[in-house]
Every structure is written in structure tokens, then in C-alpha cells.
């Protein structure tokens, strides 16, 4: 696979949303800069993955090797699970839901509809997104 133009637009949108959310929460400009970078690289694994489902693992391993301090957030983003949670992962997952596949701001409903249209209502991607949204108390 490779990172598509739309994936890059999505990543910059998530980065900007994370920066905005961090500033709005009063977490400081340095934290906001870190969150911008995390948002920007969260899908970097697509460049080196053979399948969509492995992009988080591939990206996290690559970033961990480079010393990136938020590689766990990349690893666990988009996954409904209870093994790991951090403030940064919460911000990433929330921002990821509020930016569509083309980098535009959207509602959770619009994001889920987009995932459903691309993969189908019975797909793993859609089912996992709904579970994660519930876990984040977004629905």
C-alpha cells in the first residue's frame, strides 16, 4: 500500500484538530505541538503496509524505532480495547472521528456513514469504529 493524497489530507486534518483540541483544553502550546505531530503521523504505517489492518502496527514499530514517544498511541488508535488508554490516545481517537477521509471536519455521524459507505455496515472497520465510539462515550 501507500499513503494516498486523501490519507495525507486526513492526517493533516487530524493533526490540526488535535492541536485545536489541546489548546482548547488548556494543555499548553508544547503539548499542542506534540499532538499536531502525533495526528500527522498516526497513519504513516499505510506507506509500508500490505493490508489496511496492519497499518497501526507497522507505523508504531517504525516510530518506536525512531524514538517517537507516542508510538503506543499510533499502535492502539482506531481500536476498541481496554488494554491501553492515555490522554493522547483519547485525543487522537476523538480527532480521528471528527475528520473525514478527505481531511474535512465532520460529525461523528458523518464519519461513521463514510466508513459504512466505504466498507459496509457488516465490515470489521465499521463495527470496530462503532465499538470505539461507544468506548469513548461519543455515542
mmCIF file of C-alpha atoms in Angstrom:
data_model
loop_
_atom_site.group_PDB
_atom_site.id
_atom_site.type_symbol
_atom_site.label_atom_id
_atom_site.label_comp_id
_atom_site.label_asym_id
_atom_site.label_seq_id
_atom_site.Cartn_x
_atom_site.Cartn_y
_atom_site.Cartn_z
ATOM 1 C CA UNK A 1 0.000 0.000 0.000
ATOM 2 C CA UNK A 2 0.981 3.607 0.027
ATOM 3 C CA UNK A 3 -0.311 6.785 1.588
ATOM 4 C CA UNK A 4 -2.848 8.321 -0.765
ATOM 5 C CA UNK A 5 -3.457 12.032 -1.263
ATOM 6 C CA UNK A 6 -6.730 11.705 0.654
ATOM 7 C CA UNK A 7 -4.962 9.921 3.524
ATOM 8 C CA UNK A 8 -2.482 12.811 3.710
ATOM 9 C CA UNK A 9 -5.375 15.284 3.777
ATOM 10 C CA UNK A 10 -6.999 13.231 6.534
ATOM 11 C CA UNK A 11 -3.738 13.160 8.524
ATOM 12 C CA UNK A 12 -3.191 16.922 8.340
ATOM 13 C CA UNK A 13 -6.833 17.420 9.318
ATOM 14 C CA UNK A 14 -6.409 15.155 12.351
ATOM 15 C CA UNK A 15 -3.194 16.994 13.245
ATOM 16 C CA UNK A 16 -4.931 20.364 13.127
ATOM 17 C CA UNK A 17 -7.927 19.074 15.100
ATOM 18 C CA UNK A 18 -5.646 17.618 17.789
ATOM 19 C CA UNK A 19 -3.747 20.896 18.044
ATOM 20 C CA UNK A 20 -7.025 22.804 18.390
ATOM 21 C CA UNK A 21 -8.439 20.404 20.989
ATOM 22 C CA UNK A 22 -5.233 20.529 23.050
ATOM 23 C CA UNK A 23 -5.205 24.336 23.074
ATOM 24 C CA UNK A 24 -8.931 24.442 23.954
ATOM 25 C CA UNK A 25 -8.294 22.119 26.893
ATOM 26 C CA UNK A 26 -5.565 24.441 28.155
ATOM 27 C CA UNK A 27 -2.821 21.825 27.904
ATOM 28 C CA UNK A 28 -0.244 24.272 26.568
ATOM 29 C CA UNK A 29 1.484 25.098 23.335
ATOM 30 C CA UNK A 30 4.217 22.450 23.702
ATOM 31 C CA UNK A 31 1.654 19.693 24.228
ATOM 32 C CA UNK A 32 -0.352 21.064 21.307
ATOM 33 C CA UNK A 33 2.726 20.841 19.078
ATOM 34 C CA UNK A 34 3.296 17.232 20.182
ATOM 35 C CA UNK A 35 -0.345 16.417 19.445
ATOM 36 C CA UNK A 36 -0.096 18.017 15.999
ATOM 37 C CA UNK A 37 2.824 15.715 15.172
ATOM 38 C CA UNK A 38 1.004 12.671 16.569
ATOM 39 C CA UNK A 39 -2.050 13.470 14.452
ATOM 40 C CA UNK A 40 0.077 13.957 11.372
ATOM 41 C CA UNK A 41 1.920 10.616 11.697
ATOM 42 C CA UNK A 42 -0.871 8.426 13.091
ATOM 43 C CA UNK A 43 -1.485 6.739 9.705
ATOM 44 C CA UNK A 44 2.135 6.630 8.497
ATOM 45 C CA UNK A 45 2.031 2.835 8.534
ATOM 46 C CA UNK A 46 -0.097 2.853 5.386
ATOM 47 C CA UNK A 47 3.050 3.632 3.410
ATOM 48 C CA UNK A 48 4.642 0.322 4.392
ATOM 49 C CA UNK A 49 1.656 -1.982 5.000
ATOM 50 C CA UNK A 50 0.432 -4.724 2.737
ATOM 51 C CA UNK A 51 -3.049 -4.625 4.267
ATOM 52 C CA UNK A 52 -5.101 -1.844 5.841
ATOM 53 C CA UNK A 53 -5.482 -3.697 9.132
ATOM 54 C CA UNK A 54 -1.759 -3.733 9.822
ATOM 55 C CA UNK A 55 -1.073 -0.019 9.333
ATOM 56 C CA UNK A 56 -1.199 0.815 13.055
ATOM 57 C CA UNK A 57 1.244 -1.952 13.972
ATOM 58 C CA UNK A 58 3.638 -1.118 11.139
ATOM 59 C CA UNK A 59 3.519 2.619 11.881
ATOM 60 C CA UNK A 60 4.010 2.125 15.612
ATOM 61 C CA UNK A 61 7.024 -0.132 15.109
ATOM 62 C CA UNK A 62 8.622 2.322 12.710
ATOM 63 C CA UNK A 63 8.010 5.293 15.016
ATOM 64 C CA UNK A 64 9.173 3.371 18.094
ATOM 65 C CA UNK A 65 12.415 2.559 16.265
ATOM 66 C CA UNK A 66 12.837 6.307 15.655
ATOM 67 C CA UNK A 67 12.285 7.085 19.352
ATOM 68 C CA UNK A 68 8.814 8.634 18.949
ATOM 69 C CA UNK A 69 7.295 8.887 22.404
ATOM 70 C CA UNK A 70 3.710 8.332 21.246
ATOM 71 C CA UNK A 71 4.221 5.081 19.343
ATOM 72 C CA UNK A 72 1.728 3.305 21.635
ATOM 73 C CA UNK A 73 -0.927 5.826 20.645
ATOM 74 C CA UNK A 74 -0.269 5.024 16.980
ATOM 75 C CA UNK A 75 -0.400 1.298 17.767
ATOM 76 C CA UNK A 76 -3.748 1.456 19.575
ATOM 77 C CA UNK A 77 -5.526 4.168 17.566
ATOM 78 C CA UNK A 78 -8.794 3.154 15.976
ATOM 79 C CA UNK A 79 -9.073 0.032 18.090
ATOM 80 C CA UNK A 80 -11.771 -0.596 20.652
ATOM 81 C CA UNK A 81 -9.851 -2.198 23.504
ATOM 82 C CA UNK A 82 -9.189 -1.913 27.206
ATOM 83 C CA UNK A 83 -5.504 -2.793 27.290
ATOM 84 C CA UNK A 84 -4.165 0.727 26.875
ATOM 85 C CA UNK A 85 -5.517 4.253 27.216
ATOM 86 C CA UNK A 86 -3.869 7.621 27.587
ATOM 87 C CA UNK A 87 -4.943 11.227 27.283
ATOM 88 C CA UNK A 88 -3.085 11.376 23.976
ATOM 89 C CA UNK A 89 -4.823 8.267 22.607
ATOM 90 C CA UNK A 90 -8.185 9.667 23.651
ATOM 91 C CA UNK A 91 -7.419 12.903 21.796
ATOM 92 C CA UNK A 92 -6.200 11.009 18.728
ATOM 93 C CA UNK A 93 -9.231 8.746 18.511
ATOM 94 C CA UNK A 94 -11.606 11.647 19.059
ATOM 95 C CA UNK A 95 -9.920 13.812 16.429
ATOM 96 C CA UNK A 96 -9.814 10.855 14.025
ATOM 97 C CA UNK A 97 -13.616 10.591 14.335
ATOM 98 C CA UNK A 98 -14.082 14.325 13.696
ATOM 99 C CA UNK A 99 -12.102 14.439 10.434
ATOM 100 C CA UNK A 100 -13.417 12.628 7.379
ATOM 101 C CA UNK A 101 -11.461 10.584 4.855
ATOM 102 C CA UNK A 102 -10.722 13.753 2.853
ATOM 103 C CA UNK A 103 -9.438 15.915 5.717
ATOM 104 C CA UNK A 104 -12.629 17.868 6.355
ATOM 105 C CA UNK A 105 -14.237 18.451 9.732
ATOM 106 C CA UNK A 106 -17.296 16.288 10.228
ATOM 107 C CA UNK A 107 -19.633 14.982 12.871
ATOM 108 C CA UNK A 108 -19.305 11.506 14.322
ATOM 109 C CA UNK A 109 -22.454 10.510 12.425
ATOM 110 C CA UNK A 110 -20.956 11.691 9.135
ATOM 111 C CA UNK A 111 -17.675 9.885 9.847
ATOM 112 C CA UNK A 112 -19.445 6.623 10.634
ATOM 113 C CA UNK A 113 -21.576 6.998 7.489
ATOM 114 C CA UNK A 114 -18.385 7.462 5.458
ATOM 115 C CA UNK A 115 -16.849 4.335 6.956
ATOM 116 C CA UNK A 116 -20.077 2.428 6.273
ATOM 117 C CA UNK A 117 -20.137 3.619 2.645
ATOM 118 C CA UNK A 118 -16.508 2.603 2.050
ATOM 119 C CA UNK A 119 -16.514 -0.766 3.813
ATOM 120 C CA UNK A 120 -20.125 -1.775 4.548
ATOM 121 C CA UNK A 121 -22.162 -1.944 7.723
ATOM 122 C CA UNK A 122 -21.057 -5.524 8.455
ATOM 123 C CA UNK A 123 -17.364 -4.793 7.891
ATOM 124 C CA UNK A 124 -14.767 -5.080 10.622
ATOM 125 C CA UNK A 125 -13.841 -1.406 10.046
ATOM 126 C CA UNK A 126 -17.383 -0.170 10.642
ATOM 127 C CA UNK A 127 -18.091 -2.482 13.578
ATOM 128 C CA UNK A 128 -14.802 -1.520 15.262
ATOM 129 C CA UNK A 129 -15.500 2.191 14.720
ATOM 130 C CA UNK A 130 -18.909 1.903 16.385
ATOM 131 C CA UNK A 131 -17.406 -0.009 19.338
ATOM 132 C CA UNK A 132 -14.659 2.592 19.714
ATOM 133 C CA UNK A 133 -17.119 5.496 19.542
ATOM 134 C CA UNK A 134 -19.112 3.849 22.347
ATOM 135 C CA UNK A 135 -15.942 3.248 24.369
ATOM 136 C CA UNK A 136 -15.081 6.967 24.013
ATOM 137 C CA UNK A 137 -18.639 7.875 25.121
ATOM 138 C CA UNK A 138 -19.247 9.644 21.824
ATOM 139 C CA UNK A 139 -22.468 7.651 21.266
#
